[in-house]
Amino acid sequence: MKSKKIAFFLLKKIFVLLLLIHSVLTAQNTENQNKIVKKVLEQSYPAAVKLWGIDSLNLKQNSPQFSGVVVTKEGIILTAAHAIHPGNFYRVHFPDGKTVKAKAMGRMGIKSMQGRPDIGMLKIIDPGAYPFAEMGWSDSMSTNNLCVSIAYPTTLNQDIPTIRVGKIATVLDPWGFMVSTCKMEPGDSGGPLFDNLGRVIAIHSRIAVDEDINYESPVNLFREYWEYLLQPVNYAELPSDKLQFAPDTLNNKLIDNDNLIVIPHNLAVKGIAEIVSKADKTKVIAFGTLIKPENKTGKFTWIVTKNSLLTSAVLVKIDGKFHDTKIFATSISNDLALLKINKTNKEEISKTKVVDSFENPGTTLVSFLSDNKNELSSLGSRVFEFKTKPAKGYFGAGANFIKGNITITSLGPDSPAAKAGLKVQDQVKFINGIAVIKPEDYGRELMQYVVGDTISIKGLRNGEEFDYTVVLGEFPLSDHPSNKFQGGRSERFDNFESVFAHDAKLQPYQCGGPVFKIDGTFMGINIARFSRTCSLAIPAEVIFNFVESSLNTEI
């Protein structure tokens, strides 16, 4: 009996030792991965560009924005075919703020192939030498290889790109796409996917509803059709011959994305609480973060959470126990609420120095949820103020250039244009007194106005003049897969004084909880699920300033 106890004791010790070794090795792997991503960004970030169409005369924007990557010092840009039209002009915006002009060259989005292979090319026409990223070899990749995305989602509307780190899910699917777990949404189209050596391996094309299914056009297609893409041609079919190119000599240096990250136990139980409905204790309406105020002791535990989720009386649930609470202070500008409960033994989060923590996008983060669950993500940005611009107004009438006239060819159900009285086959001649003669005139003029603006539309219907007044509305939520992520967007998702972005797959009620680096550095509190690719968090410094200023004003 005694020998069995000794054996059990030894086995337990060995198991604990193995867990410790595994945790140490995993932490080292994570740190190595963070260093690798940092190196990729140092090499390739300057070459990732945001683009939008411009009118050749007045240089005003006349198309939605999209992404691309410069791959030669002369300014050749790779992007998605569905974003460009050969011969049209585009504004190119670099991460450092520099802007230049480019002209679209060839595109291959073959109609009979449902828009595949979705590859396009532009050439910067302003003279100069430009930062560029090296092209890799898509056929060198293997399932689970690490990959990094740098792109400009339209929803965030930022002048610098966001970063997402993932892995290759499928090297080449039956449709000819590479599939990655680096999440995409509108605006990311044409953005680059890099291997761990900082080389372009694919270009963002399209998505599925599943957030981990993102389709990429392999970079080898650009190699095969390079000479064709240099010509400003909209190809109706794929050329029959392909260029030959040398094989990859560095494919043995590609690495996997290590998903075996062990969360230290003392971190997993730190600082997390559930905010539940007082009327229904089983309903979690938000998470909360326990904060230890600097130089403060006393009989209370202080909890920060997302203010706009507190729409009814609530309780705080910690380790299965319920605590009465009340709102002590709020910050409307950052959607924060400070709650207090009687002192508990739950470990709180103390103020730490995080000055340099946001200088390395791509760093692995962990968001803590209830029941010791967690969500891994990658730091997508530095800290920024997020004041959204007024939304573009929705008109709701599609038009084509038919026999020299801008002619309405479709009307959205219950759209402002339809409600005002416009009909299919109407010819639009003036928008707010501005003549619309060319196809680009129509889109350019409508993009000048925001939700609530009133515009006049003059034109001809069966040879008779008409003049309608239209009040622009909000764009209806489309059936696009980017709008179908689980849980959807938070109700309050913008107008924050200070946030950072990361790609955690949170549901709206899961906001309010803490975000850490794997080494235990407290980064901040999740404040909103913003989009398919992005959750937003309030930085730690802002959290502590809010708590301390609230307590200092206590009467």
Coordinates of C-alpha atoms in Angstrom, one line a residue:
M1 CA 0.0 0.0 0.0
K2 CA 2.8 2.3 0.9
S3 CA 4.7 1.6 -2.3
K4 CA 1.5 2.4 -4.3
K5 CA 1.3 5.8 -2.6
I6 CA 4.9 6.5 -3.3
A7 CA 4.4 5.5 -7.0
F8 CA 1.3 7.7 -7.2
F9 CA 3.2 10.6 -5.6
L10 CA 6.1 10.2 -8.1
L11 CA 3.8 10.0 -11.1
K12 CA 2.1 13.1 -9.9
K13 CA 5.4 14.9 -9.6
I14 CA 6.5 13.7 -13.1
F15 CA 3.2 14.9 -14.6
V16 CA 3.5 18.4 -13.0
L17 CA 7.2 18.5 -14.2
L18 CA 6.1 17.6 -17.8
L19 CA 3.4 20.3 -17.7
L20 CA 6.0 22.8 -16.6
I21 CA 8.4 21.8 -19.3
H22 CA 5.6 21.9 -21.9
S23 CA 4.6 25.4 -20.7
V24 CA 8.2 26.7 -20.9
L25 CA 8.7 25.3 -24.3
T26 CA 5.4 26.6 -25.6
A27 CA 6.2 30.1 -24.1
Q28 CA 9.5 29.9 -26.0
N29 CA 7.7 28.9 -29.2
T30 CA 5.3 31.8 -28.8
E31 CA 8.1 34.3 -28.2
N32 CA 9.9 32.9 -31.2
Q33 CA 6.7 33.3 -33.3
N34 CA 6.3 36.9 -32.1
K35 CA 9.9 37.7 -33.1
I36 CA 9.3 36.1 -36.6
V37 CA 6.2 38.2 -37.1
K38 CA 8.0 41.3 -36.1
K39 CA 10.7 40.5 -38.7
V40 CA 8.1 40.0 -41.4
L41 CA 6.6 43.4 -40.6
E42 CA 10.0 45.1 -40.7
Q43 CA 10.6 43.8 -44.2
S44 CA 7.1 44.0 -45.7
Y45 CA 4.9 46.5 -43.9
P46 CA 6.2 49.5 -45.8
A47 CA 5.1 47.9 -49.1
A48 CA 1.5 47.2 -48.2
V49 CA -0.7 49.9 -49.7
K50 CA -4.3 51.2 -49.7
L51 CA -5.8 52.1 -53.0
W52 CA -9.0 53.7 -54.4
G53 CA -10.1 54.8 -57.9
I54 CA -9.8 58.5 -58.9
D55 CA -11.2 60.6 -61.7
S56 CA -8.5 61.4 -64.2
L57 CA -9.3 65.1 -64.3
N58 CA -10.1 66.2 -60.8
L59 CA -8.5 63.3 -59.0
K60 CA -11.6 62.8 -56.7
Q61 CA -12.3 59.3 -55.4
N62 CA -14.7 57.3 -57.5
S63 CA -14.5 53.8 -56.2
P64 CA -14.4 52.0 -52.8
Q65 CA -10.9 51.4 -51.3
F66 CA -9.0 48.2 -51.5
S67 CA -5.6 46.8 -50.7
G68 CA -2.4 45.8 -52.6
V69 CA 1.3 45.3 -52.3
V70 CA 4.2 46.8 -54.2
V71 CA 6.6 44.0 -55.4
T72 CA 9.2 46.0 -57.4
K73 CA 11.1 49.2 -56.7
E74 CA 9.7 50.6 -59.9
G75 CA 6.2 50.4 -58.4
I76 CA 4.5 47.2 -59.8
I77 CA 1.5 46.5 -57.5
L78 CA -0.3 43.2 -57.1
T79 CA -4.0 43.2 -56.2
A80 CA -7.3 41.5 -56.8
A81 CA -8.9 41.6 -60.3
H82 CA -12.3 42.5 -59.0
A83 CA -11.0 45.8 -57.5
I84 CA -9.6 47.3 -60.8
H85 CA -10.4 48.2 -64.4
P86 CA -7.5 48.3 -66.9
G87 CA -6.6 51.8 -67.9
N88 CA -8.3 53.5 -64.9
F89 CA -6.3 55.6 -62.5
Y90 CA -5.9 55.0 -58.7
R91 CA -4.5 56.7 -55.7
V92 CA -1.9 54.7 -53.8
H93 CA -1.4 55.3 -50.1
F94 CA 1.6 54.0 -48.3
P95 CA 1.7 53.3 -44.5
D96 CA 4.1 56.2 -44.0
G97 CA 1.5 58.6 -45.4
K98 CA 3.0 59.1 -48.9
T99 CA 0.5 59.0 -51.8
V100 CA 1.2 58.6 -55.5
K101 CA -0.9 57.8 -58.6
A102 CA -1.1 54.4 -60.4
K103 CA -2.6 53.1 -63.5
A104 CA -4.4 49.7 -63.7
M105 CA -2.7 47.2 -66.1
G106 CA -4.0 43.7 -66.7
R107 CA -6.7 41.8 -64.8
M108 CA -7.8 38.2 -64.9
G109 CA -11.2 37.7 -63.3
I110 CA -12.7 35.4 -66.0
K111 CA -16.5 35.7 -66.1
S112 CA -17.0 32.0 -67.1
M113 CA -14.8 31.0 -64.1
Q114 CA -16.9 33.1 -61.5
G115 CA -14.3 35.8 -61.4
R116 CA -11.3 33.5 -60.9
P117 CA -8.3 33.5 -60.7
D118 CA -8.9 37.1 -59.4
I119 CA -5.4 38.6 -60.1
G120 CA -4.7 42.1 -61.2
M121 CA -1.7 44.5 -61.6
L122 CA -1.1 48.2 -61.4
K123 CA 1.9 50.4 -62.1
I124 CA 2.8 53.5 -60.2
I125 CA 3.1 56.3 -62.7
D126 CA 4.8 58.9 -60.5
P127 CA 8.6 58.5 -60.9
G128 CA 10.6 57.2 -58.0
A129 CA 11.9 54.1 -56.2
Y130 CA 9.4 52.5 -53.9
P131 CA 9.5 50.2 -50.9
F132 CA 8.6 46.7 -52.1
A133 CA 8.1 43.2 -50.8
E134 CA 9.7 40.1 -52.2
M135 CA 7.5 37.6 -54.1
G136 CA 7.5 34.1 -52.7
W137 CA 6.3 30.8 -54.0
S138 CA 2.8 29.6 -53.2
D139 CA 3.6 26.0 -54.0
S140 CA 6.3 26.0 -51.2
M141 CA 3.6 26.3 -48.6
S142 CA 2.2 23.4 -46.5
T143 CA -0.8 23.0 -44.3
N144 CA -0.3 24.8 -40.9
N145 CA 2.5 27.0 -42.2
L146 CA 2.5 30.4 -40.5
C147 CA 1.2 33.3 -42.5
V148 CA 0.7 37.0 -41.9
S149 CA -1.8 39.4 -43.5
I150 CA -1.3 43.2 -43.9
A151 CA -4.4 44.9 -45.2
Y152 CA -6.8 47.9 -44.9
P153 CA -10.4 46.9 -43.9
T154 CA -12.9 49.5 -45.1
T155 CA -14.9 49.4 -41.8
L156 CA -12.0 50.8 -39.7
N157 CA -11.2 53.5 -42.3
Q158 CA -7.6 53.9 -41.0
D159 CA -4.6 55.2 -42.9
I160 CA -2.4 52.4 -41.6
P161 CA -3.1 48.7 -42.1
T162 CA -4.1 46.0 -39.6
I163 CA -2.2 42.8 -38.9
R164 CA -3.5 39.3 -38.7
V165 CA -1.5 36.2 -38.0
G166 CA -2.7 32.7 -39.0
K167 CA -1.9 29.5 -40.8
I168 CA -2.4 27.9 -44.1
A169 CA -5.6 25.7 -44.0
T170 CA -5.4 24.5 -47.6
V171 CA -2.5 24.9 -50.0
L172 CA -4.7 24.6 -53.1
D173 CA -8.4 23.9 -53.1
P174 CA -10.4 22.6 -56.1
W175 CA -11.1 26.2 -57.2
G176 CA -7.5 27.1 -57.4
F177 CA -7.4 29.1 -54.2
M178 CA -5.1 28.9 -51.2
V179 CA -7.1 29.0 -47.9
S180 CA -5.8 30.7 -44.8
T181 CA -7.2 31.5 -41.3
C182 CA -6.1 35.2 -41.6
K183 CA -9.5 36.8 -41.5
M184 CA -10.7 39.2 -44.3
E185 CA -13.5 41.6 -44.9
P186 CA -14.3 44.3 -47.5
G187 CA -11.4 46.6 -48.1
D188 CA -8.9 43.8 -47.6
S189 CA -9.4 42.6 -51.2
G190 CA -6.0 42.6 -52.9
G191 CA -4.0 42.7 -49.7
P192 CA -0.9 40.5 -49.3
L193 CA -0.4 37.3 -47.4
F194 CA 3.2 36.7 -46.4
D195 CA 5.2 33.6 -45.3
N196 CA 7.4 33.7 -42.3
L197 CA 10.3 35.0 -44.5
G198 CA 8.3 38.1 -45.3
R199 CA 7.6 37.0 -48.9
V200 CA 4.2 37.5 -50.7
I201 CA 2.6 34.1 -51.1
A202 CA -0.9 35.1 -52.1
I203 CA -3.4 38.0 -52.5
H204 CA -6.7 38.3 -50.6
S205 CA -9.7 37.4 -52.8
R206 CA -12.9 36.4 -51.0
I207 CA -14.4 34.8 -47.9
A208 CA -16.8 32.2 -46.6
V209 CA -19.1 32.7 -43.7
D210 CA -16.8 30.6 -41.5
E211 CA -14.2 33.1 -40.1
D212 CA -11.4 30.7 -40.6
I213 CA -12.1 30.2 -44.3
N214 CA -10.4 33.0 -46.3
Y215 CA -9.6 32.5 -50.0
E216 CA -6.3 33.7 -51.4
S217 CA -5.1 33.9 -55.0
P218 CA -1.7 32.1 -55.1
V219 CA 1.3 34.3 -56.0
N220 CA 2.5 31.7 -58.5
L221 CA -0.4 32.8 -60.8
F222 CA 1.2 36.3 -61.0
R223 CA 4.5 34.6 -61.9
E224 CA 2.9 32.5 -64.6
Y225 CA 1.0 35.4 -66.3
W226 CA 3.4 38.3 -65.4
E227 CA 4.0 39.5 -69.0
Y228 CA 0.3 39.4 -69.8
L229 CA -0.6 41.3 -66.6
L230 CA 1.8 44.1 -67.6
Q231 CA -0.6 44.9 -70.5
P232 CA -3.7 47.0 -69.8
V233 CA -6.1 44.2 -70.8
N234 CA -9.3 42.8 -69.3
Y235 CA -8.7 39.1 -70.3
A236 CA -11.8 37.2 -71.3
E237 CA -10.0 33.9 -70.9
L238 CA -6.8 32.6 -69.5
P239 CA -3.8 32.7 -71.9
S240 CA -2.9 29.3 -73.1
D241 CA 0.8 29.6 -72.3
K242 CA 2.4 30.3 -69.0
L243 CA 5.8 31.6 -68.0
Q244 CA 8.3 29.3 -66.4
F245 CA 10.1 30.3 -63.2
A246 CA 12.8 29.0 -61.0
P247 CA 11.8 27.0 -57.9
D248 CA 12.1 28.2 -54.3
T249 CA 15.5 27.6 -52.7
L250 CA 14.3 28.6 -49.2
N251 CA 11.3 26.4 -48.8
N252 CA 13.1 24.4 -46.0
K253 CA 13.0 27.6 -43.9
L254 CA 9.2 27.8 -43.7
I255 CA 7.6 27.1 -40.3
D256 CA 4.3 26.1 -38.8
N257 CA 2.0 28.3 -36.7
D258 CA 2.2 26.7 -33.2
N259 CA -1.3 26.5 -31.8
L260 CA -0.3 24.6 -28.6
I261 CA -0.1 27.7 -26.5
V262 CA -0.5 26.9 -22.8
I263 CA -2.0 29.8 -20.7
P264 CA -0.2 30.0 -17.3
H265 CA -2.7 29.0 -14.6
N266 CA -2.1 32.1 -12.5
L267 CA -3.0 34.2 -15.5
A268 CA -6.1 32.2 -16.5
V269 CA -7.8 32.9 -13.1
K270 CA -6.7 36.5 -12.8
G271 CA -8.9 39.5 -13.0
I272 CA -12.0 38.0 -14.6
A273 CA -15.6 38.3 -13.5
E274 CA -19.1 37.8 -15.0
I275 CA -21.8 40.4 -15.0
V276 CA -25.2 38.7 -14.8
S277 CA -28.8 39.9 -14.9
K278 CA -30.3 40.3 -11.5
A279 CA -33.6 39.0 -12.9
D280 CA -32.0 36.0 -14.5
K281 CA -28.7 34.9 -12.8
T282 CA -28.0 32.4 -15.6
K283 CA -27.8 35.2 -18.2
V284 CA -24.3 36.6 -18.6
I285 CA -24.6 40.1 -20.1
A286 CA -21.0 41.2 -20.0
F287 CA -17.6 40.3 -18.5
G288 CA -15.8 42.4 -16.0
T289 CA -12.1 43.0 -15.1
L290 CA -11.0 43.3 -11.5
I291 CA -8.6 46.3 -11.1
K292 CA -6.5 47.1 -8.1
P293 CA -6.2 50.9 -7.8
E294 CA -2.7 52.3 -7.3
N295 CA -2.0 53.2 -3.6
K296 CA -5.5 52.3 -2.6
T297 CA -6.6 49.7 0.0
G298 CA -10.0 49.2 1.6
K299 CA -13.1 47.1 1.9
F300 CA -14.1 47.1 -1.8
T301 CA -13.2 45.3 -5.0
W302 CA -13.3 47.4 -8.1
I303 CA -14.5 46.1 -11.5
V304 CA -14.4 47.8 -14.9
T305 CA -16.8 46.6 -17.6
K306 CA -18.6 47.8 -20.8
N307 CA -21.1 50.5 -19.8
S308 CA -23.6 50.2 -22.6
L309 CA -24.3 46.5 -21.8
L310 CA -25.6 47.4 -18.3
T311 CA -29.2 48.0 -19.4
S312 CA -30.8 46.5 -16.3
A313 CA -30.0 45.7 -12.6
V314 CA -27.0 43.4 -12.4
L315 CA -24.9 41.2 -10.1
V316 CA -21.2 40.4 -10.2
K317 CA -20.4 36.6 -10.3
I318 CA -17.0 35.6 -9.2
D319 CA -16.0 31.9 -8.8
G320 CA -19.6 30.9 -8.6
K321 CA -20.6 33.5 -6.0
F322 CA -23.0 36.4 -6.6
H323 CA -22.2 39.9 -5.3
D324 CA -24.5 42.9 -5.1
T325 CA -23.1 45.9 -7.0
K326 CA -23.8 49.4 -8.2
I327 CA -22.3 51.6 -10.8
F328 CA -19.8 53.9 -9.1
A329 CA -18.7 55.9 -12.2
T330 CA -18.9 55.9 -16.0
S331 CA -16.9 57.1 -19.0
I332 CA -19.2 57.7 -21.9
S333 CA -16.3 58.5 -24.3
N334 CA -14.8 55.0 -23.8
D335 CA -18.0 53.2 -22.9
L336 CA -16.6 52.1 -19.4
A337 CA -18.4 51.6 -16.1
L338 CA -16.7 51.2 -12.7
L339 CA -18.5 48.8 -10.3
K340 CA -17.8 48.1 -6.7
I341 CA -18.5 45.1 -4.5
N342 CA -17.5 44.1 -1.1
K343 CA -13.9 42.9 -0.9
T344 CA -13.2 39.4 -2.4
N345 CA -10.2 37.2 -2.4
K346 CA -10.1 37.1 -6.2
E347 CA -6.7 38.3 -7.6
E348 CA -6.9 41.8 -9.1
I349 CA -4.9 43.3 -11.8
S350 CA -2.3 45.8 -10.7
K351 CA -0.9 48.7 -12.8
T352 CA 2.0 47.6 -15.0
K353 CA 4.3 49.4 -17.4
V354 CA 3.0 48.8 -21.0
V355 CA 4.6 51.7 -22.8
D356 CA 6.2 49.5 -25.5
S357 CA 3.5 46.8 -25.6
F358 CA 1.7 48.3 -28.7
E359 CA 4.8 48.8 -30.8
N360 CA 4.8 45.2 -32.1
P361 CA 1.6 44.4 -34.0
G362 CA 1.2 40.6 -34.6
T363 CA 2.0 39.8 -30.9
T364 CA 0.0 36.9 -29.5
L365 CA -2.8 38.1 -27.1
V366 CA -5.3 36.1 -25.0
S367 CA -8.7 37.3 -24.0
F368 CA -10.2 35.6 -20.9
L369 CA -13.8 34.5 -20.9
S370 CA -15.8 32.6 -18.3
D371 CA -15.1 29.0 -17.1
N372 CA -11.4 29.3 -17.8
K373 CA -12.1 29.6 -21.5
N374 CA -9.9 31.9 -23.6
E375 CA -9.7 33.3 -27.1
L376 CA -6.3 33.8 -28.7
S377 CA -5.7 36.6 -31.1
S378 CA -3.0 38.8 -32.7
L379 CA -2.4 42.5 -31.9
G380 CA -3.6 44.2 -35.1
S381 CA -2.6 47.8 -34.5
R382 CA -1.1 50.4 -32.3
V383 CA -3.3 52.5 -30.1
F384 CA -5.4 55.0 -32.1
E385 CA -8.4 57.3 -31.6
F386 CA -11.5 55.9 -33.3
K387 CA -13.8 58.7 -34.4
T388 CA -15.8 57.3 -37.2
K389 CA -16.5 59.5 -40.2
P390 CA -20.2 60.1 -41.2
A391 CA -21.5 57.2 -43.1
K392 CA -21.8 57.6 -46.9
G393 CA -25.5 58.1 -47.9
Y394 CA -27.4 55.3 -49.5
F395 CA -29.1 56.2 -52.8
G396 CA -30.1 52.7 -53.9
A397 CA -30.1 53.0 -57.7
G398 CA -27.6 51.2 -59.9
A399 CA -26.8 52.7 -63.3
N400 CA -25.0 51.7 -66.5
F401 CA -23.7 53.7 -69.5
I402 CA -26.1 52.9 -72.2
K403 CA -26.0 54.6 -75.7
G404 CA -24.2 57.5 -74.3
N405 CA -26.5 58.0 -71.3
I406 CA -26.2 57.3 -67.5
T407 CA -29.2 55.0 -67.3
I408 CA -30.7 53.5 -64.1
T409 CA -30.8 49.7 -64.4
S410 CA -31.8 48.6 -60.9
L411 CA -33.5 50.0 -57.8
G412 CA -33.1 48.7 -54.3
P413 CA -36.3 47.6 -52.6
D414 CA -37.6 50.6 -50.5
S415 CA -34.5 52.5 -51.4
P416 CA -34.4 56.4 -51.1
A417 CA -34.3 56.6 -55.0
A418 CA -37.3 54.3 -55.4
K419 CA -39.3 56.1 -52.7
A420 CA -38.6 59.5 -54.4
G421 CA -40.1 58.2 -57.6
L422 CA -37.1 57.2 -59.8
K423 CA -37.6 54.3 -62.1
V424 CA -35.6 51.8 -64.1
Q425 CA -34.6 53.2 -67.6
D426 CA -34.6 56.8 -66.2
Q427 CA -31.6 58.8 -67.6
V428 CA -29.7 60.8 -65.0
K429 CA -28.4 64.1 -66.3
F430 CA -27.6 66.1 -63.1
I431 CA -26.9 65.4 -59.5
N432 CA -27.3 68.5 -57.3
G433 CA -26.7 70.6 -60.4
I434 CA -23.6 68.8 -61.4
A435 CA -23.7 67.2 -64.9
V436 CA -23.1 63.5 -65.0
I437 CA -21.9 62.6 -68.5
K438 CA -19.3 59.8 -68.0
P439 CA -19.8 56.6 -66.0
E440 CA -17.4 57.7 -63.2
D441 CA -19.4 61.0 -62.8
Y442 CA -22.3 59.1 -61.3
G443 CA -20.5 57.3 -58.5
R444 CA -18.2 60.3 -57.8
E445 CA -21.0 62.7 -57.2
L446 CA -23.1 60.3 -55.1
M447 CA -20.0 59.6 -52.9
Q448 CA -19.9 63.2 -51.8
Y449 CA -22.9 62.9 -49.5
V450 CA -23.7 61.3 -46.2
V451 CA -26.7 59.8 -44.5
G452 CA -29.5 62.4 -44.1
D453 CA -28.3 64.7 -47.0
T454 CA -30.9 65.9 -49.5
I455 CA -29.9 65.8 -53.2
S456 CA -31.7 66.7 -56.4
I457 CA -31.8 64.3 -59.4
K458 CA -32.6 65.7 -62.8
G459 CA -33.0 63.7 -66.0
L460 CA -35.2 62.3 -68.7
R461 CA -37.9 59.7 -68.7
N462 CA -39.2 58.8 -72.1
G463 CA -37.9 62.1 -73.4
E464 CA -39.7 64.1 -70.6
E465 CA -37.7 66.0 -68.0
F466 CA -38.0 65.1 -64.4
D467 CA -36.6 66.6 -61.1
Y468 CA -36.7 64.5 -57.9
T469 CA -35.6 65.3 -54.4
V470 CA -34.0 62.4 -52.6
V471 CA -33.1 62.1 -48.9
L472 CA -30.1 59.7 -48.6
G473 CA -30.5 56.9 -46.0
E474 CA -28.3 54.3 -44.4
F475 CA -26.9 51.4 -46.4
P476 CA -29.0 48.2 -45.7
L477 CA -27.0 45.3 -44.2
S478 CA -26.0 43.2 -47.2
D479 CA -26.1 39.5 -47.5
H480 CA -22.3 39.5 -47.7
P481 CA -20.5 36.8 -45.7
S482 CA -18.6 39.5 -43.8
N483 CA -21.9 40.4 -42.1
K484 CA -22.6 36.9 -40.9
F485 CA -20.0 36.3 -38.1
Q486 CA -21.3 34.7 -34.9
G487 CA -23.0 37.1 -32.6
G488 CA -22.6 40.1 -35.0
R489 CA -21.4 43.5 -34.2
S490 CA -21.6 45.2 -30.8
E491 CA -24.4 47.8 -30.5
R492 CA -21.8 50.4 -29.4
F493 CA -18.8 49.8 -31.6
D494 CA -17.2 53.2 -32.4
N495 CA -16.4 56.7 -31.2
F496 CA -13.7 55.7 -28.7
E497 CA -11.0 58.1 -27.5
S498 CA -8.4 55.3 -27.4
V499 CA -8.5 51.7 -28.6
F500 CA -6.3 49.0 -30.2
A501 CA -7.5 46.4 -32.6
H502 CA -7.0 42.6 -32.5
D503 CA -8.7 39.7 -34.3
A504 CA -10.3 37.8 -31.4
K505 CA -13.6 36.1 -32.3
L506 CA -15.7 37.7 -29.5
Q507 CA -19.5 37.9 -29.2
P508 CA -20.8 41.2 -28.1
Y509 CA -21.7 40.0 -24.6
Q510 CA -18.1 38.8 -24.1
C511 CA -16.8 42.4 -23.9
G512 CA -15.6 43.9 -20.6
G513 CA -13.0 41.2 -19.9
P514 CA -9.2 41.5 -19.8
V515 CA -6.7 41.1 -22.6
F516 CA -3.1 39.9 -21.8
K517 CA 0.1 39.1 -23.6
I518 CA 1.2 35.5 -23.0
D519 CA 3.9 36.8 -20.6
G520 CA 1.2 38.2 -18.3
T521 CA 1.3 41.8 -19.4
F522 CA -2.1 43.4 -19.0
M523 CA -3.0 45.1 -22.3
G524 CA -6.5 46.3 -21.7
I525 CA -10.2 45.5 -21.7
N526 CA -12.3 44.3 -24.7
I527 CA -14.8 47.0 -25.5
A528 CA -16.5 46.0 -28.8
R529 CA -16.8 43.4 -31.4
F530 CA -16.4 45.6 -34.4
S531 CA -16.3 43.5 -37.5
R532 CA -15.5 40.1 -39.0
T533 CA -11.7 40.8 -38.6
C534 CA -11.6 43.1 -35.6
S535 CA -12.4 43.4 -31.9
L536 CA -11.5 46.6 -30.2
A537 CA -10.0 47.0 -26.7
I538 CA -9.3 50.0 -24.4
P539 CA -5.6 50.2 -23.4
A540 CA -4.5 49.4 -19.8
E541 CA -3.3 53.0 -19.2
V542 CA -6.7 54.4 -20.0
I543 CA -8.4 51.8 -17.7
F544 CA -6.2 52.8 -14.7
N545 CA -6.6 56.5 -15.4
F546 CA -10.4 56.0 -15.5
V547 CA -10.4 54.1 -12.2
E548 CA -8.0 56.4 -10.3
S549 CA -9.7 59.6 -11.5
S550 CA -13.1 58.2 -10.5
L551 CA -11.9 57.3 -7.0
N552 CA -10.1 60.7 -6.6
T553 CA -13.4 62.5 -7.2
E554 CA -15.2 60.4 -4.5
I555 CA -17.0 62.7 -2.0

